[in-house]
PDB file of C-alpha atoms in Angstrom:
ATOM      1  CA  UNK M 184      93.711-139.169  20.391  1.00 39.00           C
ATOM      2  CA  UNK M 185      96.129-136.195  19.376  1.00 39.00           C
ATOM      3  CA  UNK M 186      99.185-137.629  17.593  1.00 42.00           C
ATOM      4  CA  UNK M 187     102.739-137.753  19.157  1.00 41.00           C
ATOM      5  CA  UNK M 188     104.817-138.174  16.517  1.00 44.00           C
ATOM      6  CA  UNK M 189     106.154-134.780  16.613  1.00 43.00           C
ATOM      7  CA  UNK M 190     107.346-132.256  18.536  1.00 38.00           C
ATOM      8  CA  UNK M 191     107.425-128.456  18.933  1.00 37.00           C
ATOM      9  CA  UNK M 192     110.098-127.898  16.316  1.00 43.00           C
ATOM     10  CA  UNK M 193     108.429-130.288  13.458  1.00 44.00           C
ATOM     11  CA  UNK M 194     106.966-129.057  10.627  1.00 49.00           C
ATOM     12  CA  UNK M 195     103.310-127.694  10.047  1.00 45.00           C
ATOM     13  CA  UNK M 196     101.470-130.535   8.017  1.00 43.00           C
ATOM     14  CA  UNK M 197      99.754-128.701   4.913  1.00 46.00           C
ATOM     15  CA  UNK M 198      97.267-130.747   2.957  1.00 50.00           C
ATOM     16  CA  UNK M 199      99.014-130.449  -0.760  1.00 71.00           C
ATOM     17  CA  UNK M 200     102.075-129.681   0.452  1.00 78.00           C
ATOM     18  CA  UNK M 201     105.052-132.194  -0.363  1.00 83.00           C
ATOM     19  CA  UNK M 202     107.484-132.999   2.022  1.00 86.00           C
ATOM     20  CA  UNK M 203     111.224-134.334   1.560  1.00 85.00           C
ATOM     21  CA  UNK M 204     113.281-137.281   3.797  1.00 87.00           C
ATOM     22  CA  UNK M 205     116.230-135.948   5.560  1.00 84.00           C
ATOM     23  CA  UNK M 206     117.101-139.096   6.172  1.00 85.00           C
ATOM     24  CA  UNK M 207     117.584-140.063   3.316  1.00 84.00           C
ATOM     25  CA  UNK M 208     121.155-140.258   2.068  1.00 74.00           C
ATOM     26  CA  UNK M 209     120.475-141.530  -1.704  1.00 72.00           C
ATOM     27  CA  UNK M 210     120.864-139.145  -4.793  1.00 71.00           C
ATOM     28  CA  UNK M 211     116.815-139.416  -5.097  1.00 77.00           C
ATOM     29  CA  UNK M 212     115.423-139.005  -1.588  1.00 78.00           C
ATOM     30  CA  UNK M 213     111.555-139.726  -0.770  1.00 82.00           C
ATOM     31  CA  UNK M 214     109.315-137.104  -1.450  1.00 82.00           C
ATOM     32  CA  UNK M 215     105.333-137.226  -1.631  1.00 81.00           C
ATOM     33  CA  UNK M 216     102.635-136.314   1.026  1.00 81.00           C
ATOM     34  CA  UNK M 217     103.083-135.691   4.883  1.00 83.00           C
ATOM     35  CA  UNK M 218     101.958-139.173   6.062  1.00 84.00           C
ATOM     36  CA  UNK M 219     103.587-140.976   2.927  1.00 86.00           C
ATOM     37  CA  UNK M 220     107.300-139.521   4.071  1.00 87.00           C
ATOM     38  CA  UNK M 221     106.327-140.159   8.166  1.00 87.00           C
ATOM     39  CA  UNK M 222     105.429-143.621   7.257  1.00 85.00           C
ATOM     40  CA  UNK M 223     108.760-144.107   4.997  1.00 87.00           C
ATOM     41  CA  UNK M 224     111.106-142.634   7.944  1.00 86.00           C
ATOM     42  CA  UNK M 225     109.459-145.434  10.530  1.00 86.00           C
ATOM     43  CA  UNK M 226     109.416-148.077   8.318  1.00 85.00           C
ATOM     44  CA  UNK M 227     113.173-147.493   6.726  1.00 84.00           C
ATOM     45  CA  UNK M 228     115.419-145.740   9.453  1.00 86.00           C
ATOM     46  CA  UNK M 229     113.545-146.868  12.908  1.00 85.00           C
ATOM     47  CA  UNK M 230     113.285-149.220  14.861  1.00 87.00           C
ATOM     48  CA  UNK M 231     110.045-150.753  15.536  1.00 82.00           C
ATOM     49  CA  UNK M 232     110.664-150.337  19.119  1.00 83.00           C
ATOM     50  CA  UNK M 233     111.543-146.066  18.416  1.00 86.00           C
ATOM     51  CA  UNK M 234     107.579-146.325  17.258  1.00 86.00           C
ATOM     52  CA  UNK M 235     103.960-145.210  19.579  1.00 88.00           C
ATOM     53  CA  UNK M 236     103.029-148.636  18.167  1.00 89.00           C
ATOM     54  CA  UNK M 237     103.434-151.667  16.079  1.00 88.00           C
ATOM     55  CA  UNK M 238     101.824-154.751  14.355  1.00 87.00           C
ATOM     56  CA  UNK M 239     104.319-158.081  15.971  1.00 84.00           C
ATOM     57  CA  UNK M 240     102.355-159.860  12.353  1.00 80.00           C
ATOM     58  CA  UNK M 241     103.853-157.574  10.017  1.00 84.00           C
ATOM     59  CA  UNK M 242     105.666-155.005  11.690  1.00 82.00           C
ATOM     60  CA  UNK M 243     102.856-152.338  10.921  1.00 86.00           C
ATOM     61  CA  UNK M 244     103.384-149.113  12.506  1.00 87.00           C
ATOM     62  CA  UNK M 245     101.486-146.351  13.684  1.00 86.00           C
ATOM     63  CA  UNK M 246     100.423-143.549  15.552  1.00 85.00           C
ATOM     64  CA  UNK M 247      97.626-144.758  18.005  1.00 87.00           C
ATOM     65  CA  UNK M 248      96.295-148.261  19.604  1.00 86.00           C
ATOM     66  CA  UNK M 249      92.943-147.808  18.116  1.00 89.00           C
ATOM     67  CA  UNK M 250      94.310-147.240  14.603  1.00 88.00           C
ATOM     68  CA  UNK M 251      96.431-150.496  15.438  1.00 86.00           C
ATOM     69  CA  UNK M 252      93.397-152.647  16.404  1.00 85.00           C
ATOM     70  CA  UNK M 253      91.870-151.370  13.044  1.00 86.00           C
ATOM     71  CA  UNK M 254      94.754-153.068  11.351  1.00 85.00           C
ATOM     72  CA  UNK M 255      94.480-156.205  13.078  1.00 81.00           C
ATOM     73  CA  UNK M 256      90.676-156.293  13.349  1.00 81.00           C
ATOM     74  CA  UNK M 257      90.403-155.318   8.858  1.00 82.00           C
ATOM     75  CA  UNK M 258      93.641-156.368   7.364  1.00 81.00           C
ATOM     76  CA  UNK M 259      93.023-160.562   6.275  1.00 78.00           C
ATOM     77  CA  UNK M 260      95.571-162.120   6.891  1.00 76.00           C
ATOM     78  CA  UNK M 261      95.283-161.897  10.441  1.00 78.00           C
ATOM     79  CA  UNK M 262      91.543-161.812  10.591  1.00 75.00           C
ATOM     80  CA  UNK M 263      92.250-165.843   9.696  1.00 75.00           C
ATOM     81  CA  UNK M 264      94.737-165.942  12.276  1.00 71.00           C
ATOM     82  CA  UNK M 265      92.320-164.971  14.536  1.00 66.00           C
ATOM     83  CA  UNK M 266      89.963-166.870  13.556  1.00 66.00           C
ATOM     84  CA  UNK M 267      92.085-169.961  13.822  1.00 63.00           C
ATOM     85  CA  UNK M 268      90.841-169.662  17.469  1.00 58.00           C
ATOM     86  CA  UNK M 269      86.953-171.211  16.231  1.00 58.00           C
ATOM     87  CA  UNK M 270      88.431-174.125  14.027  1.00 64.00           C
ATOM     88  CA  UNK M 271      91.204-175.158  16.463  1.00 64.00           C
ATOM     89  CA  UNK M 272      89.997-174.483  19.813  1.00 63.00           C
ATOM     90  CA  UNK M 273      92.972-172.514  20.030  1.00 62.00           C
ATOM     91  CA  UNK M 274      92.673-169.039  22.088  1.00 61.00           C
ATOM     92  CA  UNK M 275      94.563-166.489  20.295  1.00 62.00           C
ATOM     93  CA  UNK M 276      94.215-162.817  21.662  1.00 66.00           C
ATOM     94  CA  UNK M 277      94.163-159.885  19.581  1.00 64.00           C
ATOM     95  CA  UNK M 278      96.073-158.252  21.820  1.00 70.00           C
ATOM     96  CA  UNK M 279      99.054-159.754  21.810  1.00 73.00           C
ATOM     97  CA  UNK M 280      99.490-158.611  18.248  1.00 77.00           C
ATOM     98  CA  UNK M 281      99.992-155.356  19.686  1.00 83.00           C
ATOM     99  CA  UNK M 282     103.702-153.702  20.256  1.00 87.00           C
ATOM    100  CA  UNK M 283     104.305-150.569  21.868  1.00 85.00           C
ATOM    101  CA  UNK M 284     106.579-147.815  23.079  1.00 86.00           C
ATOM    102  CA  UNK M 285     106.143-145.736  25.863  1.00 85.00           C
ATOM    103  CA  UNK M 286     109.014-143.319  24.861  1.00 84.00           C
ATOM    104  CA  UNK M 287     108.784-143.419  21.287  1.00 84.00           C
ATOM    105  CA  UNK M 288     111.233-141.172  19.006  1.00 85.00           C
ATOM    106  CA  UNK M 289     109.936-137.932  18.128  1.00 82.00           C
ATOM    107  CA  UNK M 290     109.906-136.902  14.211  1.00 83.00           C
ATOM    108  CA  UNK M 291     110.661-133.704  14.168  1.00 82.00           C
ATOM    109  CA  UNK M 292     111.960-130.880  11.482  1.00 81.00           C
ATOM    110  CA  UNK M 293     115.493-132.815  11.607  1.00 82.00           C
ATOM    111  CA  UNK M 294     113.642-135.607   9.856  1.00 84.00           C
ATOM    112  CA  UNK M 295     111.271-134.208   7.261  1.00 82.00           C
ATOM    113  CA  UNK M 296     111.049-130.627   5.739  1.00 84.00           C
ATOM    114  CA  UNK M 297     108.136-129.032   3.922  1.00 82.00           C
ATOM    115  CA  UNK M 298     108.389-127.812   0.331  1.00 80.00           C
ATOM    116  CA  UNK M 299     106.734-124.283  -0.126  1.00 79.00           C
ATOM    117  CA  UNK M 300     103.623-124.229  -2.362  1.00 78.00           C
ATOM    118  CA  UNK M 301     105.575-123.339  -5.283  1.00 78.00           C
ATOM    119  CA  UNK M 302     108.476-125.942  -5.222  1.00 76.00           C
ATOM    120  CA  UNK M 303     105.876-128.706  -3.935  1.00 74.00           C
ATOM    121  CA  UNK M 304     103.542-127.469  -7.256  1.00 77.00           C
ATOM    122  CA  UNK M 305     106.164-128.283  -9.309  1.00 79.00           C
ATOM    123  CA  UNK M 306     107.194-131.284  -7.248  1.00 74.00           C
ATOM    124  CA  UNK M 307     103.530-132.980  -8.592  1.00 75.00           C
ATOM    125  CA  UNK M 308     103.188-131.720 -11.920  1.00 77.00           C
ATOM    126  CA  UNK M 309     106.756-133.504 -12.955  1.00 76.00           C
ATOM    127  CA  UNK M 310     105.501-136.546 -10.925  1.00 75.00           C
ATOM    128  CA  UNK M 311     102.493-136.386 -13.180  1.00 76.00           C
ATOM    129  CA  UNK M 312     104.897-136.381 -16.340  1.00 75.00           C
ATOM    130  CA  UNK M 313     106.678-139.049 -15.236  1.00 73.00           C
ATOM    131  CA  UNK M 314     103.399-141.642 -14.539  1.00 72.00           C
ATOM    132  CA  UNK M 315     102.227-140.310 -17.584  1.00 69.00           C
ATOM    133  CA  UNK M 316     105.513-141.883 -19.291  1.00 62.00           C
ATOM    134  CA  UNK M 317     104.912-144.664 -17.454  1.00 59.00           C
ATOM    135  CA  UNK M 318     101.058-145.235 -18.757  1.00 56.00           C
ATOM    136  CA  UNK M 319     101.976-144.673 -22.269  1.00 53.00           C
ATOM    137  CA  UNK M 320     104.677-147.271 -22.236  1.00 55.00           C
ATOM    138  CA  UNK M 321     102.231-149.511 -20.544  1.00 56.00           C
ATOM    139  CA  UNK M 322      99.558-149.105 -22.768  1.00 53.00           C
ATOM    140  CA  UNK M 323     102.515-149.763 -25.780  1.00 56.00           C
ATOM    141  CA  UNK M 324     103.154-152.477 -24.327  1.00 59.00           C
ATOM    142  CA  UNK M 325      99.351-153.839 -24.778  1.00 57.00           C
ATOM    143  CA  UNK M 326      99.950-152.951 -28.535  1.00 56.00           C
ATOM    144  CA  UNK M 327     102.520-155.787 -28.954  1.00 58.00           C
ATOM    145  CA  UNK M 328      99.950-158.056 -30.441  1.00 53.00           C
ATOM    146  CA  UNK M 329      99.602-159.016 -34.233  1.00 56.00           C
ATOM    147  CA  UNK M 330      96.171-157.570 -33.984  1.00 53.00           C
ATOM    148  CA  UNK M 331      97.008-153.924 -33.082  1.00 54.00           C
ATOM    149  CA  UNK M 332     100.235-153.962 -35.128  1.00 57.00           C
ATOM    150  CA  UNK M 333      98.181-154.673 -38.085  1.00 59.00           C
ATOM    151  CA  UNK M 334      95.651-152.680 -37.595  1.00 55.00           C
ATOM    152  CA  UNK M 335      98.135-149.692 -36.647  1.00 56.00           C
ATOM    153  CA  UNK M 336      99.614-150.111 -40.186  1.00 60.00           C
ATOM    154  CA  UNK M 337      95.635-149.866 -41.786  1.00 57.00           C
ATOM    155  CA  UNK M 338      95.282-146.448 -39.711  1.00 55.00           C
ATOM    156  CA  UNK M 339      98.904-145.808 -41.637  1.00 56.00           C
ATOM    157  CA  UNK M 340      97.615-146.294 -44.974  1.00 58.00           C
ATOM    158  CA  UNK M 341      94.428-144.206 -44.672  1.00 53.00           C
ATOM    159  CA  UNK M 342      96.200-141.114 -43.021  1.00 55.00           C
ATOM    160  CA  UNK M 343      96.020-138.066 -46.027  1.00 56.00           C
ATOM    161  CA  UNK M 344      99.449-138.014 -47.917  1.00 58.00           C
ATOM    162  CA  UNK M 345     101.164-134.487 -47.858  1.00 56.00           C
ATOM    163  CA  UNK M 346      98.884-132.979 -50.920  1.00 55.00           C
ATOM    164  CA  UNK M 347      95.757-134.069 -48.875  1.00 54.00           C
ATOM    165  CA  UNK M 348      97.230-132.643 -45.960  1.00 52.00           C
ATOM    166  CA  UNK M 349      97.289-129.269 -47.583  1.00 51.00           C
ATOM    167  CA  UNK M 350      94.389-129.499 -48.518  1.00 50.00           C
ATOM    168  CA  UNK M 351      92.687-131.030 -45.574  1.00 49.00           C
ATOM    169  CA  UNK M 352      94.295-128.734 -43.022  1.00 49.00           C
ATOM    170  CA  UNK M 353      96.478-129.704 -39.906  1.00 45.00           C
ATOM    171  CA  UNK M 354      95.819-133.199 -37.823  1.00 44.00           C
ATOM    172  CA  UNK M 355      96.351-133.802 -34.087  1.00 44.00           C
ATOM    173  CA  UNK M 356      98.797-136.449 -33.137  1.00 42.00           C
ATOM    174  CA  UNK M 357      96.577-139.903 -32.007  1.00 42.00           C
ATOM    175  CA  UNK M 358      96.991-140.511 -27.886  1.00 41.00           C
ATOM    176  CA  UNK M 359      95.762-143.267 -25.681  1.00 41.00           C
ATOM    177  CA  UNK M 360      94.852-142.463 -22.377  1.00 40.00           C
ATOM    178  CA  UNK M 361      95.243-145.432 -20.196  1.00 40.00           C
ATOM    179  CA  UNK M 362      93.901-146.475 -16.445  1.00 42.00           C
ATOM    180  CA  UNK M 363      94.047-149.109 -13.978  1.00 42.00           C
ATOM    181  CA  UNK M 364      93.238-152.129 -15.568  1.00 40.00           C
ATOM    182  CA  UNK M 365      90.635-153.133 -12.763  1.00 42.00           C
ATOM    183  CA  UNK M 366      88.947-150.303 -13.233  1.00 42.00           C
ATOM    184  CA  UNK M 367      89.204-149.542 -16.624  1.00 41.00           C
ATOM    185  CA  UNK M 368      86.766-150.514 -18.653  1.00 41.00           C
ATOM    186  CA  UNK M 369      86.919-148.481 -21.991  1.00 42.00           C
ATOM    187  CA  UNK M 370      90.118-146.736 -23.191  1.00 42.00           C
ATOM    188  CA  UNK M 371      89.265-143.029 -24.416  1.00 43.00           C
ATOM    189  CA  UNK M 372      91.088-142.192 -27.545  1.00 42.00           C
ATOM    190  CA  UNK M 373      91.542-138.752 -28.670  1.00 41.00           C
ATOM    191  CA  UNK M 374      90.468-139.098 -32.724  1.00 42.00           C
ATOM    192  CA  UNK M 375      91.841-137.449 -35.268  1.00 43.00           C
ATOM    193  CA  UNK M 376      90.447-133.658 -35.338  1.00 43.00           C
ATOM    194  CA  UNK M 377      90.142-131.490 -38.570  1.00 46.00           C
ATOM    195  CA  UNK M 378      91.970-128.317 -38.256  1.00 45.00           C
ATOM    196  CA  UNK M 379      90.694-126.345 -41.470  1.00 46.00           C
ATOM    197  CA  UNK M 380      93.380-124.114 -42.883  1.00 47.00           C
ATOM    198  CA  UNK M 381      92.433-120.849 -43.837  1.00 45.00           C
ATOM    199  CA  UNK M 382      92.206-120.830 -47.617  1.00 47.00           C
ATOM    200  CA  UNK M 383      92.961-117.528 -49.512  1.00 47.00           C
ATOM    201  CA  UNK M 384      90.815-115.702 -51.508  1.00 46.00           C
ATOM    202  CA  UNK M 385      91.950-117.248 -54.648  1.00 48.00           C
ATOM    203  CA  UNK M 386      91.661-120.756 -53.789  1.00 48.00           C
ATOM    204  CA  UNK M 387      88.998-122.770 -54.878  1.00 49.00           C
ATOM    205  CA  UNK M 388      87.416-126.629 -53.827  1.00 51.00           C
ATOM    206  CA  UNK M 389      86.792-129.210 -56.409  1.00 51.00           C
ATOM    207  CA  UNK M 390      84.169-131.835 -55.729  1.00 52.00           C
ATOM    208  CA  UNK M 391      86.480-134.881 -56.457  1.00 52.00           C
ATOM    209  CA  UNK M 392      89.053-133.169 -53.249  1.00 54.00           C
ATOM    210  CA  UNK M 393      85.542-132.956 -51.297  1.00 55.00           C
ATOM    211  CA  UNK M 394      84.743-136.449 -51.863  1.00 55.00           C
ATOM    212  CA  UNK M 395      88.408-137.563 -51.661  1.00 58.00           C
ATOM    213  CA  UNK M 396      88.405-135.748 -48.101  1.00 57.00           C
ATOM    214  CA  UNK M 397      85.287-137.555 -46.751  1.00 62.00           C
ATOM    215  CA  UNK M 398      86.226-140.882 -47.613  1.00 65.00           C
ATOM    216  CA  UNK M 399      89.468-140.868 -46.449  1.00 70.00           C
ATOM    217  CA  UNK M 400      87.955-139.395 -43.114  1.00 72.00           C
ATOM    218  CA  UNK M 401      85.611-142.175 -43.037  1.00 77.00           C
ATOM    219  CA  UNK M 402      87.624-144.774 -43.506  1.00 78.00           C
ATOM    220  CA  UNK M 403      90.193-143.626 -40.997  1.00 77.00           C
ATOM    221  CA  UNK M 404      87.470-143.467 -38.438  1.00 77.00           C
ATOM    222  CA  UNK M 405      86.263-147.136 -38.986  1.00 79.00           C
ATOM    223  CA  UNK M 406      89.965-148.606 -38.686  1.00 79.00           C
ATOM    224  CA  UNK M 407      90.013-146.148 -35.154  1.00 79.00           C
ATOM    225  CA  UNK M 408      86.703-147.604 -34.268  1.00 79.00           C
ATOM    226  CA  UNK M 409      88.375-150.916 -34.361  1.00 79.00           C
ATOM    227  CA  UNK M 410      91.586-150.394 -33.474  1.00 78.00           C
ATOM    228  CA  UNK M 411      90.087-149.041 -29.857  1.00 80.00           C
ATOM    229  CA  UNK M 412      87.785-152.094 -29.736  1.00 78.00           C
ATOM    230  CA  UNK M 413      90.812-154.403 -30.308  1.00 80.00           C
ATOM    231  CA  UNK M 414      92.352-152.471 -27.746  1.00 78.00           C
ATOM    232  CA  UNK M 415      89.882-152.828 -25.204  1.00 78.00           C
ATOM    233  CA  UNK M 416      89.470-156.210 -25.867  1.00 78.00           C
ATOM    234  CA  UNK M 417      93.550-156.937 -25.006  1.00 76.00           C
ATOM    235  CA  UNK M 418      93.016-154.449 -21.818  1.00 78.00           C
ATOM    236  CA  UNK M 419      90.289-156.671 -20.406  1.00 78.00           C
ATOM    237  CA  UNK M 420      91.806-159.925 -21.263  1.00 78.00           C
ATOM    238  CA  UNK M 421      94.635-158.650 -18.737  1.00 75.00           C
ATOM    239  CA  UNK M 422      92.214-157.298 -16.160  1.00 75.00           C
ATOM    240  CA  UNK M 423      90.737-161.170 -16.435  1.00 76.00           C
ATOM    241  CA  UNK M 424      94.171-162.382 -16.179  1.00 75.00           C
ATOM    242  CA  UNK M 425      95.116-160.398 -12.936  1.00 78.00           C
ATOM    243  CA  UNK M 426      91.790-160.799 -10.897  1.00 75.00           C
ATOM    244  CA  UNK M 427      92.352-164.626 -11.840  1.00 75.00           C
ATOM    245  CA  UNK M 428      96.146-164.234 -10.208  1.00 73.00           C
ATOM    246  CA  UNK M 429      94.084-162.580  -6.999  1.00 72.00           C
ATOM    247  CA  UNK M 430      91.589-165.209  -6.742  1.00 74.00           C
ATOM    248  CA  UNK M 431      94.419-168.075  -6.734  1.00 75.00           C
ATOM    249  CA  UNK M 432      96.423-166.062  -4.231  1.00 72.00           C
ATOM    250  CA  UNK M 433      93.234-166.000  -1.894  1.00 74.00           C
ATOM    251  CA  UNK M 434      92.977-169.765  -2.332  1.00 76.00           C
ATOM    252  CA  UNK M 435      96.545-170.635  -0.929  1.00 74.00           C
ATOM    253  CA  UNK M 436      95.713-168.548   1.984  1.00 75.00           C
ATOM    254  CA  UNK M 437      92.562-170.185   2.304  1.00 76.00           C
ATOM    255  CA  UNK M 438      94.655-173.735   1.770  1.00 76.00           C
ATOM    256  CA  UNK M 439      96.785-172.802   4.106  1.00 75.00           C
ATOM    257  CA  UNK M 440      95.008-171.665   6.960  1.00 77.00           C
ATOM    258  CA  UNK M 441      93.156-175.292   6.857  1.00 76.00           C
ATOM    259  CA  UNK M 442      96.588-176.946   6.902  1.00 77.00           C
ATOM    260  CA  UNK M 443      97.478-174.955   9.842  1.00 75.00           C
ATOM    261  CA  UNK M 444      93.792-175.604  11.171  1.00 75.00           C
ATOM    262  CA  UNK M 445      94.453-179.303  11.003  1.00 77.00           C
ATOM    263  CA  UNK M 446      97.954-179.183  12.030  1.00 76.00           C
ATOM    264  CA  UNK M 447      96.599-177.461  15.601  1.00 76.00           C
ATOM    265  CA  UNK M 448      93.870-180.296  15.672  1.00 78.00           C
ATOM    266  CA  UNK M 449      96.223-182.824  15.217  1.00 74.00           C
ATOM    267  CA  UNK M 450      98.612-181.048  18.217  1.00 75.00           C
ATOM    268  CA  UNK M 451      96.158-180.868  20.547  1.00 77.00           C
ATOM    269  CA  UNK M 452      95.281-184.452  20.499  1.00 79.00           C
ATOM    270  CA  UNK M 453      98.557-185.417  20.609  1.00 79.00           C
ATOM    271  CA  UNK M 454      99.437-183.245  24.008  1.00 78.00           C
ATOM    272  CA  UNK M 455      95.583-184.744  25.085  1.00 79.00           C
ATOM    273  CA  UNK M 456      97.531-188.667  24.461  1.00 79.00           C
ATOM    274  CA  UNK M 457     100.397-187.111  26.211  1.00 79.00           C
ATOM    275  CA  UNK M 458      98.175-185.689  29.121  1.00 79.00           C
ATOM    276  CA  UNK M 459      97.061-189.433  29.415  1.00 78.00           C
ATOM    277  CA  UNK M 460     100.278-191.010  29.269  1.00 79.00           C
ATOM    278  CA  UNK M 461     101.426-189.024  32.030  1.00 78.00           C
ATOM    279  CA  UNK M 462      98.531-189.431  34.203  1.00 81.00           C
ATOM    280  CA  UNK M 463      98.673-193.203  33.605  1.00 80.00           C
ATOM    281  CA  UNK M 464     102.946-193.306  34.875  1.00 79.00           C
ATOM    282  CA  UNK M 465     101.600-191.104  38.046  1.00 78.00           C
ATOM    283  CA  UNK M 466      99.293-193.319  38.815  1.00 78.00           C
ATOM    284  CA  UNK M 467     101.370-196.614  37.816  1.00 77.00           C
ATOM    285  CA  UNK M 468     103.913-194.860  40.317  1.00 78.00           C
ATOM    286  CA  UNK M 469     101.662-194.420  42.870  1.00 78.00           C
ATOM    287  CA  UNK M 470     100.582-198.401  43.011  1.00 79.00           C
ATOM    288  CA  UNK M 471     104.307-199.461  42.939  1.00 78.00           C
ATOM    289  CA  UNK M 472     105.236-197.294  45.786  1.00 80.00           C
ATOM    290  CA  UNK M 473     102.346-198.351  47.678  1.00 76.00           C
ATOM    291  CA  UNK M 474     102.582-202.246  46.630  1.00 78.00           C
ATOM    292  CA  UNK M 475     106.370-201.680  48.026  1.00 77.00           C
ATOM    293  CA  UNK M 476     104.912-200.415  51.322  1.00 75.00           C
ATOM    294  CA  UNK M 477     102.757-203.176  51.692  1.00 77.00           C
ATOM    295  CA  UNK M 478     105.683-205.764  51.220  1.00 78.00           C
ATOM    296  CA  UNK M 479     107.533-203.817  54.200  1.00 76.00           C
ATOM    297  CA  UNK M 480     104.801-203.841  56.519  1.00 77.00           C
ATOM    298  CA  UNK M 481     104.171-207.570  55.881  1.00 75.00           C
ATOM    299  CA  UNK M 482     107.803-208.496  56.360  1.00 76.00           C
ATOM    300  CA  UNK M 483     108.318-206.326  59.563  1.00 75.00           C
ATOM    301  CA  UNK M 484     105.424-208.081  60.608  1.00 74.00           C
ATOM    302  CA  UNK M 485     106.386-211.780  59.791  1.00 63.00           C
TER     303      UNK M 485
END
């Protein structure tokens, strides 16, 4: 199903391309990919009613009813909704989770504008600067241990002094690249790299400088051996720590949804009692008026 969401004056939709909120009337408006900023605009400055459709659970919204049955049918937390109906007896229909507009607004050019390949180039790469901050004061942050403190002041004390340097040649600068923490499961680290400096003719190389060299080399690479262990160690212990979080978050829902289970069980007995009850005064009613008839027949009688 073709989508409706725009009309003959909106933008083309190029895959790459980044796209900027009109609508937005902050001094740092939302820009990132086509469906990203059409998603922002219904969620922030519509209506749910101005949408083609929308999710009465969460307030969802989207484009088509089958991509809104998707949502309901995959997303969990109404999957146990739903599925309230086998515990409880309790018919719930899908459907009914479903809102939607038959004249929905129309985002259109007035909306959203495309940045040119250029500007939406440069767009990403400072976007990539800026989560690359981001990482490296995350991954700082897993350094605030006594364990990687101490053994960033061992990698300190074996780095070559400025004579050693000289001789030695140039080093790169130590980085850390860090990932998601699910899915990470070794941090790469960039070692220190020889640069040789380019010795004149008149220079010569003394064993002791040689051995001097390789030792400190070695040594440095050792305390960067364990430094990254140490490292991964503290990046795993987190990872731990946050799929615990996830599995006790999945446990209240799972609590809950029994409480609301029981809580339906309990109701529907109760209206059952009450179904009873009333049955029992209809009929009660029924004998009194008729016992009353009886008594006026016999008296009209006598």
């Amino acid at each position: 199903m073709a989508s409706n969401i725009l009309n003959a004056k909106a933008p083309v939709s190029k895959r790459g391309n980044a796209y900027e909120c009109v609508r937005c009337q902050t001094t740092k408006p939302v820009i990132n990919s086509y469906k990203y900023v059409v998603n922002h605009i219904r969620k922030q400055h519509l209506l749910a009613t101005q949408c083609p459709y929308w999710c009465t659970l969460c307030d969802y919204r989207c484009d088509t009813q089958e991509e809104l049955a998707k949502h309901v049918d995959t997303y969990p937390v109404h999957k146990k909704i739903v599925g309230i109906q086998k515990t409880s007896g309790v018919t719930i229909n899908p459907d009914s989770f479903f809102g939607h507009s038959d004249m929905p607004y129309f985002i259109s050019s007035d909306d959203i504008v495309a940045f040119n390949k250029d500007k939406s180039q440069e767009h990403y790469s400072q976007k990539r600067k800026e989560n690359g901050r981001t990482a490296a004061r995350t991954v700082e942050e897993c350094l605030k241990v006594p364990e990687a403190n101490t053994l960033s002041q061992q990698i300190l004390a074996v780095l070559p002094s400025s004579e050693e340097k000289d001789e030695m040649g140039e080093y790169d600068a130590v980085t850390v690249a860090s990932g998601d923490l699910d899915n990470t499961e070794v941090v790469h680290v960039t070692t220190v790299v020889e640069t040789p400096r380019l010795e004149s003719d008149n220079s010569s190389t003394t064993s002791s400088s040689t051995s001097s060299k390789s030792t400190s080399k070695e040594e440095m690479d050792k305390q960067m051996q364990n430094f990254t262990s140490q490292l991964n160690q503290n990046l795993k212990e987190a990872s731990k720590f946050i799929n615990k979080s996830f599995k006790l978050g999945e446990e209240n829902v799972k609590q809950l949804t029994s409480m609301v289970g029981e809580q339906t069980k309990a109701f529907n007995k109760m209206a059952n009692e009450l179904k009873g009850l009333n049955q029992w005064l209809s009929d009660n009613n029924e004998q009194k008026t008729a016992d009353k008839d009886n008594r006026e027949i016999r008296e009209n009688m006598g």
